[in-house]
Amino acid sequence: MSTRQSLDGNAIGLMILLCFCWGLQQVAVKLAAPIIGSTLQLGLRSAIAALLVLLLIRIRNIPFSLRDQHVVPGLVAGLLFAGEFLAISYGLNFTSASHISVFLYTAPIFTVLGLHFLIPAERLQASQWGGILASFAGVAVAFSGAFSHTGPEPDTRHMLIGDSLGILAAILWAATTVTIRKSSLSEAEPTTTLFYQLAGAAVILLAVVALQGESLPAAWTTIAWSSMIFQSVVVAFASYLAWFWLMRRYLASRLAVFSFLTPLFGVAAGVILMQDPVSLRFAVGALLVLGGIVLVNFKHN
């Protein structure tokens, strides 16, 4: 197994760009939701991106087989990936894109906890446990904002459900990362890992949509088209391919530190594009979460 390295300038620049794209994705889904349901959006984007990955494999003659050692971990990763986005799609029905962005990106905390116990090279130092405590304290503070909500009781309950689904999505994302890092997928071609995740998400999410009796909208707006193109080509295809390429070359825990930028981009996009309200408690909690993520991913040499 090859040795991962610390981040260089190229990796840092690419991670910042990826975080910007990922920060916008929840807002893109929410903006298009009045025209095309969020679960249908995420299922379609996964299917489109999976086809793009297969096309890339064919054009570049990248080795790929459904009969090699990557099949079992690939199916597991696909199932977890589908669960993550199913949680996101339902969560967006109950809470704001800004809230989902922050709670989803607690994933690095769960990731480094999993890696700590499974991979010696990714062990946490004593000071990093303080970051974990700070992040979980931040989650508690951010959640408490729902209890101080002055609106009707159903709104408070809905916000708690949506925020909880955001946390569930984070846990599933972390489980996916640990599965990849711990299995043969850690040495697989990025296209292989990405295809399994996208195909799994497409099959499961579109099956859920079919069971719900949802169909494609008769008329698509510019926002709906733009959102689907951004999600399918930029996020689900290009950005995830770049992410798995980075994971093959750099330490996963070092990459995770930059993910704290994503919820900042996400909250900013939600406030600017959707006028999402941001309470004081939620803002304080988000800062604690982000600070904890930075601390937990910082290692002394």
PDB file of C-alpha atoms in Angstrom:
ATOM      1  CA  MET A   1       0.000   0.000   0.000  1.00  0.00           C
ATOM      2  CA  SER A   2       1.418   3.376  -1.009  1.00  0.00           C
ATOM      3  CA  THR A   3       2.304   6.014   1.588  1.00  0.00           C
ATOM      4  CA  ARG A   4       0.109   9.104   1.745  1.00  0.00           C
ATOM      5  CA  GLN A   5       1.817  12.478   1.924  1.00  0.00           C
ATOM      6  CA  SER A   6       1.087  15.817   3.575  1.00  0.00           C
ATOM      7  CA  LEU A   7      -0.691  18.486   1.562  1.00  0.00           C
ATOM      8  CA  ASP A   8       1.168  20.630  -0.977  1.00  0.00           C
ATOM      9  CA  GLY A   9       0.062  23.855  -2.678  1.00  0.00           C
ATOM     10  CA  ASN A  10      -1.801  22.087  -5.484  1.00  0.00           C
ATOM     11  CA  ALA A  11      -3.772  19.941  -3.053  1.00  0.00           C
ATOM     12  CA  ILE A  12      -4.670  22.956  -0.905  1.00  0.00           C
ATOM     13  CA  GLY A  13      -5.870  24.990  -3.902  1.00  0.00           C
ATOM     14  CA  LEU A  14      -7.939  22.099  -5.238  1.00  0.00           C
ATOM     15  CA  MET A  15      -9.513  21.467  -1.837  1.00  0.00           C
ATOM     16  CA  ILE A  16     -10.596  25.116  -1.527  1.00  0.00           C
ATOM     17  CA  LEU A  17     -12.244  24.927  -4.958  1.00  0.00           C
ATOM     18  CA  LEU A  18     -13.977  21.665  -4.055  1.00  0.00           C
ATOM     19  CA  CYS A  19     -15.256  23.127  -0.796  1.00  0.00           C
ATOM     20  CA  PHE A  20     -16.731  26.087  -2.682  1.00  0.00           C
ATOM     21  CA  CYS A  21     -18.627  23.719  -5.014  1.00  0.00           C
ATOM     22  CA  TRP A  22     -19.792  21.481  -2.169  1.00  0.00           C
ATOM     23  CA  GLY A  23     -20.958  24.496  -0.177  1.00  0.00           C
ATOM     24  CA  LEU A  24     -23.293  25.462  -3.008  1.00  0.00           C
ATOM     25  CA  GLN A  25     -24.838  22.045  -3.598  1.00  0.00           C
ATOM     26  CA  GLN A  26     -27.441  22.101  -0.794  1.00  0.00           C
ATOM     27  CA  VAL A  27     -28.551  25.559  -1.925  1.00  0.00           C
ATOM     28  CA  ALA A  28     -28.770  24.336  -5.545  1.00  0.00           C
ATOM     29  CA  VAL A  29     -30.997  21.435  -4.483  1.00  0.00           C
ATOM     30  CA  LYS A  30     -33.243  23.674  -2.376  1.00  0.00           C
ATOM     31  CA  LEU A  31     -33.566  26.295  -5.130  1.00  0.00           C
ATOM     32  CA  ALA A  32     -34.766  23.714  -7.657  1.00  0.00           C
ATOM     33  CA  ALA A  33     -36.968  21.776  -5.192  1.00  0.00           C
ATOM     34  CA  PRO A  34     -40.209  23.615  -6.096  1.00  0.00           C
ATOM     35  CA  ILE A  35     -39.841  22.285  -9.660  1.00  0.00           C
ATOM     36  CA  ILE A  36     -38.188  18.898  -9.134  1.00  0.00           C
ATOM     37  CA  GLY A  37     -38.174  17.059  -5.802  1.00  0.00           C
ATOM     38  CA  SER A  38     -34.894  16.870  -3.906  1.00  0.00           C
ATOM     39  CA  THR A  39     -34.724  13.061  -3.881  1.00  0.00           C
ATOM     40  CA  LEU A  40     -35.402  12.953  -7.627  1.00  0.00           C
ATOM     41  CA  GLN A  41     -32.725  15.603  -8.184  1.00  0.00           C
ATOM     42  CA  LEU A  42     -30.113  13.647  -6.266  1.00  0.00           C
ATOM     43  CA  GLY A  43     -31.057  10.386  -7.961  1.00  0.00           C
ATOM     44  CA  LEU A  44     -30.909  11.884 -11.443  1.00  0.00           C
ATOM     45  CA  ARG A  45     -27.623  13.654 -10.832  1.00  0.00           C
ATOM     46  CA  SER A  46     -26.095  10.412  -9.564  1.00  0.00           C
ATOM     47  CA  ALA A  47     -27.290   8.516 -12.646  1.00  0.00           C
ATOM     48  CA  ILE A  48     -26.000  11.188 -15.040  1.00  0.00           C
ATOM     49  CA  ALA A  49     -22.650  11.404 -13.276  1.00  0.00           C
ATOM     50  CA  ALA A  50     -22.315   7.587 -13.226  1.00  0.00           C
ATOM     51  CA  LEU A  51     -22.778   7.538 -17.007  1.00  0.00           C
ATOM     52  CA  LEU A  52     -20.129  10.260 -17.337  1.00  0.00           C
ATOM     53  CA  VAL A  53     -17.739   8.169 -15.259  1.00  0.00           C
ATOM     54  CA  LEU A  54     -18.346   5.125 -17.484  1.00  0.00           C
ATOM     55  CA  LEU A  55     -17.715   7.300 -20.536  1.00  0.00           C
ATOM     56  CA  LEU A  56     -14.446   8.520 -19.037  1.00  0.00           C
ATOM     57  CA  ILE A  57     -13.420   4.930 -18.279  1.00  0.00           C
ATOM     58  CA  ARG A  58     -14.114   3.945 -21.876  1.00  0.00           C
ATOM     59  CA  ILE A  59     -12.349   6.930 -23.458  1.00  0.00           C
ATOM     60  CA  ARG A  60      -9.228   6.631 -21.304  1.00  0.00           C
ATOM     61  CA  ASN A  61      -9.199   2.807 -21.207  1.00  0.00           C
ATOM     62  CA  ILE A  62      -9.090   2.851 -17.406  1.00  0.00           C
ATOM     63  CA  PRO A  63      -9.091  -0.647 -15.880  1.00  0.00           C
ATOM     64  CA  PHE A  64     -12.531  -1.514 -14.524  1.00  0.00           C
ATOM     65  CA  SER A  65     -14.283  -4.774 -13.693  1.00  0.00           C
ATOM     66  CA  LEU A  66     -17.348  -5.819 -11.762  1.00  0.00           C
ATOM     67  CA  ARG A  67     -15.653  -9.111 -10.861  1.00  0.00           C
ATOM     68  CA  ASP A  68     -12.563  -7.957  -8.978  1.00  0.00           C
ATOM     69  CA  GLN A  69     -11.796  -7.419  -5.276  1.00  0.00           C
ATOM     70  CA  HIS A  70     -13.448  -3.996  -5.256  1.00  0.00           C
ATOM     71  CA  VAL A  71     -17.011  -5.278  -5.741  1.00  0.00           C
ATOM     72  CA  VAL A  72     -17.971  -5.912  -2.090  1.00  0.00           C
ATOM     73  CA  PRO A  73     -16.518  -2.696  -0.598  1.00  0.00           C
ATOM     74  CA  GLY A  74     -17.872  -0.863  -3.651  1.00  0.00           C
ATOM     75  CA  LEU A  75     -21.409  -2.059  -2.937  1.00  0.00           C
ATOM     76  CA  VAL A  76     -21.059  -1.096   0.719  1.00  0.00           C
ATOM     77  CA  ALA A  77     -19.776   2.364  -0.236  1.00  0.00           C
ATOM     78  CA  GLY A  78     -22.631   2.773  -2.704  1.00  0.00           C
ATOM     79  CA  LEU A  79     -25.211   1.866  -0.075  1.00  0.00           C
ATOM     80  CA  LEU A  80     -23.747   4.310   2.456  1.00  0.00           C
ATOM     81  CA  PHE A  81     -23.480   7.042  -0.171  1.00  0.00           C
ATOM     82  CA  ALA A  82     -27.132   6.561  -1.115  1.00  0.00           C
ATOM     83  CA  GLY A  83     -28.161   6.731   2.538  1.00  0.00           C
ATOM     84  CA  GLU A  84     -26.242   9.988   2.986  1.00  0.00           C
ATOM     85  CA  PHE A  85     -28.038  11.712   0.145  1.00  0.00           C
ATOM     86  CA  LEU A  86     -31.399  10.272   1.069  1.00  0.00           C
ATOM     87  CA  ALA A  87     -30.935  11.860   4.509  1.00  0.00           C
ATOM     88  CA  ILE A  88     -29.956  15.157   2.865  1.00  0.00           C
ATOM     89  CA  SER A  89     -32.941  15.139   0.514  1.00  0.00           C
ATOM     90  CA  TYR A  90     -35.424  14.588   3.330  1.00  0.00           C
ATOM     91  CA  GLY A  91     -33.582  16.947   5.662  1.00  0.00           C
ATOM     92  CA  LEU A  92     -33.909  19.814   3.196  1.00  0.00           C
ATOM     93  CA  ASN A  93     -37.686  19.428   3.429  1.00  0.00           C
ATOM     94  CA  PHE A  94     -37.560  20.259   7.141  1.00  0.00           C
ATOM     95  CA  THR A  95     -34.718  22.721   7.676  1.00  0.00           C
ATOM     96  CA  SER A  96     -32.698  25.324   5.794  1.00  0.00           C
ATOM     97  CA  ALA A  97     -29.834  24.694   3.373  1.00  0.00           C
ATOM     98  CA  SER A  98     -27.568  26.588   5.776  1.00  0.00           C
ATOM     99  CA  HIS A  99     -28.354  24.198   8.626  1.00  0.00           C
ATOM    100  CA  ILE A 100     -27.817  21.131   6.445  1.00  0.00           C
ATOM    101  CA  SER A 101     -24.472  22.550   5.260  1.00  0.00           C
ATOM    102  CA  VAL A 102     -23.161  22.938   8.807  1.00  0.00           C
ATOM    103  CA  PHE A 103     -24.438  19.643  10.212  1.00  0.00           C
ATOM    104  CA  LEU A 104     -23.407  17.635   7.145  1.00  0.00           C
ATOM    105  CA  TYR A 105     -19.844  18.876   7.470  1.00  0.00           C
ATOM    106  CA  THR A 106     -19.438  17.514  10.945  1.00  0.00           C
ATOM    107  CA  ALA A 107     -18.487  14.403   8.923  1.00  0.00           C
ATOM    108  CA  PRO A 108     -14.712  14.984   9.378  1.00  0.00           C
ATOM    109  CA  ILE A 109     -15.153  14.557  13.134  1.00  0.00           C
ATOM    110  CA  PHE A 110     -16.779  11.151  12.685  1.00  0.00           C
ATOM    111  CA  THR A 111     -14.221  10.296   9.990  1.00  0.00           C
ATOM    112  CA  VAL A 112     -11.162  10.941  12.138  1.00  0.00           C
ATOM    113  CA  LEU A 113     -12.742   9.036  15.025  1.00  0.00           C
ATOM    114  CA  GLY A 114     -13.202   6.007  12.783  1.00  0.00           C
ATOM    115  CA  LEU A 115      -9.727   6.308  11.284  1.00  0.00           C
ATOM    116  CA  HIS A 116      -8.201   6.696  14.757  1.00  0.00           C
ATOM    117  CA  PHE A 117      -9.403   3.272  15.838  1.00  0.00           C
ATOM    118  CA  LEU A 118      -8.797   1.487  12.530  1.00  0.00           C
ATOM    119  CA  ILE A 119      -5.606   2.905  10.986  1.00  0.00           C
ATOM    120  CA  PRO A 120      -2.431   3.478  13.057  1.00  0.00           C
ATOM    121  CA  ALA A 121      -1.135   6.239  10.739  1.00  0.00           C
ATOM    122  CA  GLU A 122      -4.287   8.267  11.437  1.00  0.00           C
ATOM    123  CA  ARG A 123      -4.152   8.162  15.270  1.00  0.00           C
ATOM    124  CA  LEU A 124      -5.343  11.222  17.134  1.00  0.00           C
ATOM    125  CA  GLN A 125      -3.123  13.111  19.538  1.00  0.00           C
ATOM    126  CA  ALA A 126      -4.283  14.192  23.002  1.00  0.00           C
ATOM    127  CA  SER A 127      -4.839  17.813  21.943  1.00  0.00           C
ATOM    128  CA  GLN A 128      -7.078  16.729  19.084  1.00  0.00           C
ATOM    129  CA  TRP A 129      -9.609  15.218  21.454  1.00  0.00           C
ATOM    130  CA  GLY A 130     -10.293  18.777  22.593  1.00  0.00           C
ATOM    131  CA  GLY A 131     -11.349  19.550  19.036  1.00  0.00           C
ATOM    132  CA  ILE A 132     -13.787  16.652  19.086  1.00  0.00           C
ATOM    133  CA  LEU A 133     -15.316  17.894  22.332  1.00  0.00           C
ATOM    134  CA  ALA A 134     -15.555  21.442  20.929  1.00  0.00           C
ATOM    135  CA  SER A 135     -17.301  20.192  17.796  1.00  0.00           C
ATOM    136  CA  PHE A 136     -19.852  18.137  19.678  1.00  0.00           C
ATOM    137  CA  ALA A 137     -20.453  21.067  22.018  1.00  0.00           C
ATOM    138  CA  GLY A 138     -21.039  23.185  18.922  1.00  0.00           C
ATOM    139  CA  VAL A 139     -23.585  20.692  17.621  1.00  0.00           C
ATOM    140  CA  ALA A 140     -25.421  20.854  20.944  1.00  0.00           C
ATOM    141  CA  VAL A 141     -25.465  24.663  20.892  1.00  0.00           C
ATOM    142  CA  ALA A 142     -26.612  24.750  17.269  1.00  0.00           C
ATOM    143  CA  PHE A 143     -29.383  22.253  18.040  1.00  0.00           C
ATOM    144  CA  SER A 144     -30.490  24.320  21.020  1.00  0.00           C
ATOM    145  CA  GLY A 145     -31.374  27.126  18.623  1.00  0.00           C
ATOM    146  CA  ALA A 146     -34.380  25.109  17.515  1.00  0.00           C
ATOM    147  CA  PHE A 147     -35.701  24.975  21.084  1.00  0.00           C
ATOM    148  CA  SER A 148     -35.460  28.763  21.325  1.00  0.00           C
ATOM    149  CA  HIS A 149     -37.343  29.138  18.040  1.00  0.00           C
ATOM    150  CA  THR A 150     -40.253  31.549  18.512  1.00  0.00           C
ATOM    151  CA  GLY A 151     -42.373  30.169  15.688  1.00  0.00           C
ATOM    152  CA  PRO A 152     -45.159  27.565  15.881  1.00  0.00           C
ATOM    153  CA  GLU A 153     -44.436  24.190  17.491  1.00  0.00           C
ATOM    154  CA  PRO A 154     -44.518  22.277  14.143  1.00  0.00           C
ATOM    155  CA  ASP A 155     -41.763  24.569  12.812  1.00  0.00           C
ATOM    156  CA  THR A 156     -39.551  23.778  15.806  1.00  0.00           C
ATOM    157  CA  ARG A 157     -40.169  20.049  15.433  1.00  0.00           C
ATOM    158  CA  HIS A 158     -39.471  20.198  11.708  1.00  0.00           C
ATOM    159  CA  MET A 159     -36.200  22.043  12.266  1.00  0.00           C
ATOM    160  CA  LEU A 160     -35.061  19.398  14.757  1.00  0.00           C
ATOM    161  CA  ILE A 161     -35.944  16.602  12.339  1.00  0.00           C
ATOM    162  CA  GLY A 162     -34.084  18.304   9.495  1.00  0.00           C
ATOM    163  CA  ASP A 163     -31.030  19.045  11.623  1.00  0.00           C
ATOM    164  CA  SER A 164     -30.968  15.445  12.884  1.00  0.00           C
ATOM    165  CA  LEU A 165     -31.057  14.174   9.306  1.00  0.00           C
ATOM    166  CA  GLY A 166     -28.101  16.451   8.565  1.00  0.00           C
ATOM    167  CA  ILE A 167     -26.138  14.747  11.363  1.00  0.00           C
ATOM    168  CA  LEU A 168     -27.197  11.318  10.083  1.00  0.00           C
ATOM    169  CA  ALA A 169     -25.938  12.258   6.610  1.00  0.00           C
ATOM    170  CA  ALA A 170     -22.605  13.278   8.166  1.00  0.00           C
ATOM    171  CA  ILE A 171     -22.257   9.922   9.944  1.00  0.00           C
ATOM    172  CA  LEU A 172     -23.012   8.042   6.718  1.00  0.00           C
ATOM    173  CA  TRP A 173     -20.511  10.175   4.795  1.00  0.00           C
ATOM    174  CA  ALA A 174     -17.852   9.430   7.421  1.00  0.00           C
ATOM    175  CA  ALA A 175     -18.667   5.704   7.246  1.00  0.00           C
ATOM    176  CA  THR A 176     -18.227   5.856   3.465  1.00  0.00           C
ATOM    177  CA  THR A 177     -14.817   7.515   3.794  1.00  0.00           C
ATOM    178  CA  VAL A 178     -13.656   4.977   6.386  1.00  0.00           C
ATOM    179  CA  THR A 179     -14.911   2.104   4.221  1.00  0.00           C
ATOM    180  CA  ILE A 180     -12.936   3.400   1.255  1.00  0.00           C
ATOM    181  CA  ARG A 181      -9.808   4.106   3.289  1.00  0.00           C
ATOM    182  CA  LYS A 182      -9.872   0.710   5.030  1.00  0.00           C
ATOM    183  CA  SER A 183     -10.706  -1.456   1.996  1.00  0.00           C
ATOM    184  CA  SER A 184      -9.170  -2.245  -1.386  1.00  0.00           C
ATOM    185  CA  LEU A 185     -10.898   0.864  -2.714  1.00  0.00           C
ATOM    186  CA  SER A 186      -8.123   2.937  -1.128  1.00  0.00           C
ATOM    187  CA  GLU A 187      -5.832   1.712  -3.924  1.00  0.00           C
ATOM    188  CA  ALA A 188      -8.464   1.514  -6.659  1.00  0.00           C
ATOM    189  CA  GLU A 189      -8.753   3.915  -9.539  1.00  0.00           C
ATOM    190  CA  PRO A 190     -10.772   6.991  -8.473  1.00  0.00           C
ATOM    191  CA  THR A 191     -13.212   6.248 -11.285  1.00  0.00           C
ATOM    192  CA  THR A 192     -13.937   2.824  -9.786  1.00  0.00           C
ATOM    193  CA  THR A 193     -14.686   4.199  -6.339  1.00  0.00           C
ATOM    194  CA  LEU A 194     -16.802   7.010  -7.724  1.00  0.00           C
ATOM    195  CA  PHE A 195     -18.792   4.750 -10.042  1.00  0.00           C
ATOM    196  CA  TYR A 196     -19.805   2.408  -7.232  1.00  0.00           C
ATOM    197  CA  GLN A 197     -21.016   5.300  -5.111  1.00  0.00           C
ATOM    198  CA  LEU A 198     -22.884   7.069  -7.886  1.00  0.00           C
ATOM    199  CA  ALA A 199     -24.478   3.889  -9.246  1.00  0.00           C
ATOM    200  CA  GLY A 200     -25.564   2.842  -5.757  1.00  0.00           C
ATOM    201  CA  ALA A 201     -27.070   6.259  -5.074  1.00  0.00           C
ATOM    202  CA  ALA A 202     -28.825   6.369  -8.455  1.00  0.00           C
ATOM    203  CA  VAL A 203     -30.450   2.938  -8.056  1.00  0.00           C
ATOM    204  CA  ILE A 204     -31.608   3.445  -4.466  1.00  0.00           C
ATOM    205  CA  LEU A 205     -32.735   7.079  -4.735  1.00  0.00           C
ATOM    206  CA  LEU A 206     -34.624   6.561  -7.999  1.00  0.00           C
ATOM    207  CA  ALA A 207     -36.253   3.447  -6.517  1.00  0.00           C
ATOM    208  CA  VAL A 208     -37.445   5.563  -3.574  1.00  0.00           C
ATOM    209  CA  VAL A 209     -38.792   8.162  -6.007  1.00  0.00           C
ATOM    210  CA  ALA A 210     -40.648   5.457  -7.955  1.00  0.00           C
ATOM    211  CA  LEU A 211     -42.195   4.067  -4.763  1.00  0.00           C
ATOM    212  CA  GLN A 212     -43.366   7.568  -3.877  1.00  0.00           C
ATOM    213  CA  GLY A 213     -45.004   7.904  -7.294  1.00  0.00           C
ATOM    214  CA  GLU A 214     -43.044  11.035  -8.181  1.00  0.00           C
ATOM    215  CA  SER A 215     -42.441  11.857 -11.849  1.00  0.00           C
ATOM    216  CA  LEU A 216     -40.387  14.324 -13.851  1.00  0.00           C
ATOM    217  CA  PRO A 217     -41.863  17.833 -14.053  1.00  0.00           C
ATOM    218  CA  ALA A 218     -43.646  18.765 -17.263  1.00  0.00           C
ATOM    219  CA  ALA A 219     -41.832  22.104 -17.524  1.00  0.00           C
ATOM    220  CA  TRP A 220     -38.303  22.928 -16.404  1.00  0.00           C
ATOM    221  CA  THR A 221     -37.201  26.403 -15.400  1.00  0.00           C
ATOM    222  CA  THR A 222     -33.763  27.901 -15.954  1.00  0.00           C
ATOM    223  CA  ILE A 223     -33.026  27.406 -12.252  1.00  0.00           C
ATOM    224  CA  ALA A 224     -33.934  23.706 -12.469  1.00  0.00           C
ATOM    225  CA  TRP A 225     -31.739  23.111 -15.535  1.00  0.00           C
ATOM    226  CA  SER A 226     -28.843  25.090 -14.083  1.00  0.00           C
ATOM    227  CA  SER A 227     -29.089  23.262 -10.763  1.00  0.00           C
ATOM    228  CA  MET A 228     -29.113  19.819 -12.385  1.00  0.00           C
ATOM    229  CA  ILE A 229     -26.143  20.602 -14.648  1.00  0.00           C
ATOM    230  CA  PHE A 230     -24.160  22.012 -11.724  1.00  0.00           C
ATOM    231  CA  GLN A 231     -24.988  19.048  -9.477  1.00  0.00           C
ATOM    232  CA  SER A 232     -24.396  16.357 -12.111  1.00  0.00           C
ATOM    233  CA  VAL A 233     -21.328  17.586 -13.996  1.00  0.00           C
ATOM    234  CA  VAL A 234     -19.531  19.840 -11.529  1.00  0.00           C
ATOM    235  CA  VAL A 235     -20.359  18.304  -8.137  1.00  0.00           C
ATOM    236  CA  ALA A 236     -21.185  14.609  -8.592  1.00  0.00           C
ATOM    237  CA  PHE A 237     -18.738  13.993 -11.454  1.00  0.00           C
ATOM    238  CA  ALA A 238     -15.780  16.389 -11.500  1.00  0.00           C
ATOM    239  CA  SER A 239     -15.517  17.330  -7.810  1.00  0.00           C
ATOM    240  CA  TYR A 240     -15.972  13.789  -6.444  1.00  0.00           C
ATOM    241  CA  LEU A 241     -13.463  12.425  -8.955  1.00  0.00           C
ATOM    242  CA  ALA A 242     -10.981  15.039  -7.773  1.00  0.00           C
ATOM    243  CA  TRP A 243     -11.732  14.142  -4.132  1.00  0.00           C
ATOM    244  CA  PHE A 244     -10.968  10.456  -4.612  1.00  0.00           C
ATOM    245  CA  TRP A 245      -7.809  11.339  -6.540  1.00  0.00           C
ATOM    246  CA  LEU A 246      -6.701  13.397  -3.538  1.00  0.00           C
ATOM    247  CA  MET A 247      -7.568  10.579  -1.120  1.00  0.00           C
ATOM    248  CA  ARG A 248      -5.241   8.214  -2.988  1.00  0.00           C
ATOM    249  CA  ARG A 249      -2.288  10.583  -2.610  1.00  0.00           C
ATOM    250  CA  TYR A 250      -2.728  12.500   0.645  1.00  0.00           C
ATOM    251  CA  LEU A 251      -3.570  11.679   4.263  1.00  0.00           C
ATOM    252  CA  ALA A 252      -7.350  11.682   4.679  1.00  0.00           C
ATOM    253  CA  SER A 253      -7.190  13.461   8.038  1.00  0.00           C
ATOM    254  CA  ARG A 254      -5.116  16.300   6.491  1.00  0.00           C
ATOM    255  CA  LEU A 255      -7.600  16.739   3.672  1.00  0.00           C
ATOM    256  CA  ALA A 256     -10.494  16.843   6.126  1.00  0.00           C
ATOM    257  CA  VAL A 257      -9.229  20.043   7.763  1.00  0.00           C
ATOM    258  CA  PHE A 258     -10.133  22.072   4.685  1.00  0.00           C
ATOM    259  CA  SER A 259     -13.713  20.855   4.736  1.00  0.00           C
ATOM    260  CA  PHE A 260     -14.417  23.474   7.414  1.00  0.00           C
ATOM    261  CA  LEU A 261     -14.584  25.974   4.547  1.00  0.00           C
ATOM    262  CA  THR A 262     -17.534  24.168   2.972  1.00  0.00           C
ATOM    263  CA  PRO A 263     -20.202  25.068   5.558  1.00  0.00           C
ATOM    264  CA  LEU A 264     -18.932  28.667   5.500  1.00  0.00           C
ATOM    265  CA  PHE A 265     -19.536  28.762   1.762  1.00  0.00           C
ATOM    266  CA  GLY A 266     -22.849  26.953   2.261  1.00  0.00           C
ATOM    267  CA  VAL A 267     -24.160  29.316   4.935  1.00  0.00           C
ATOM    268  CA  ALA A 268     -23.057  32.351   2.914  1.00  0.00           C
ATOM    269  CA  ALA A 269     -24.815  31.006  -0.187  1.00  0.00           C
ATOM    270  CA  GLY A 270     -27.958  30.214   1.812  1.00  0.00           C
ATOM    271  CA  VAL A 271     -28.093  33.704   3.304  1.00  0.00           C
ATOM    272  CA  ILE A 272     -27.343  35.487   0.010  1.00  0.00           C
ATOM    273  CA  LEU A 273     -29.414  33.366  -2.387  1.00  0.00           C
ATOM    274  CA  MET A 274     -32.245  32.126  -0.149  1.00  0.00           C
ATOM    275  CA  GLN A 275     -32.298  34.635   2.726  1.00  0.00           C
ATOM    276  CA  ASP A 276     -31.831  31.814   5.241  1.00  0.00           C
ATOM    277  CA  PRO A 277     -32.105  33.107   8.822  1.00  0.00           C
ATOM    278  CA  VAL A 278     -29.069  32.472  11.030  1.00  0.00           C
ATOM    279  CA  SER A 279     -29.752  32.684  14.767  1.00  0.00           C
ATOM    280  CA  LEU A 280     -27.087  33.696  17.264  1.00  0.00           C
ATOM    281  CA  ARG A 281     -27.058  30.237  18.861  1.00  0.00           C
ATOM    282  CA  PHE A 282     -26.687  28.551  15.500  1.00  0.00           C
ATOM    283  CA  ALA A 283     -23.848  30.908  14.542  1.00  0.00           C
ATOM    284  CA  VAL A 284     -22.012  30.260  17.826  1.00  0.00           C
ATOM    285  CA  GLY A 285     -22.542  26.519  17.482  1.00  0.00           C
ATOM    286  CA  ALA A 286     -21.315  26.553  13.884  1.00  0.00           C
ATOM    287  CA  LEU A 287     -18.139  28.396  14.908  1.00  0.00           C
ATOM    288  CA  LEU A 288     -17.497  25.818  17.651  1.00  0.00           C
ATOM    289  CA  VAL A 289     -17.989  23.002  15.154  1.00  0.00           C
ATOM    290  CA  LEU A 290     -15.642  24.587  12.624  1.00  0.00           C
ATOM    291  CA  GLY A 291     -13.037  25.395  15.259  1.00  0.00           C
ATOM    292  CA  GLY A 292     -13.178  21.821  16.512  1.00  0.00           C
ATOM    293  CA  ILE A 293     -12.723  20.466  12.987  1.00  0.00           C
ATOM    294  CA  VAL A 294      -9.623  22.611  12.537  1.00  0.00           C
ATOM    295  CA  LEU A 295      -8.212  21.521  15.905  1.00  0.00           C
ATOM    296  CA  VAL A 296      -8.942  17.836  15.443  1.00  0.00           C
ATOM    297  CA  ASN A 297      -7.176  17.815  12.088  1.00  0.00           C
ATOM    298  CA  PHE A 298      -4.081  19.657  13.322  1.00  0.00           C
ATOM    299  CA  LYS A 299      -1.127  17.454  14.136  1.00  0.00           C
ATOM    300  CA  HIS A 300       2.089  18.556  15.743  1.00  0.00           C
ATOM    301  CA  ASN A 301       5.216  17.362  13.947  1.00  0.00           C
TER     302      ASN A 301
END
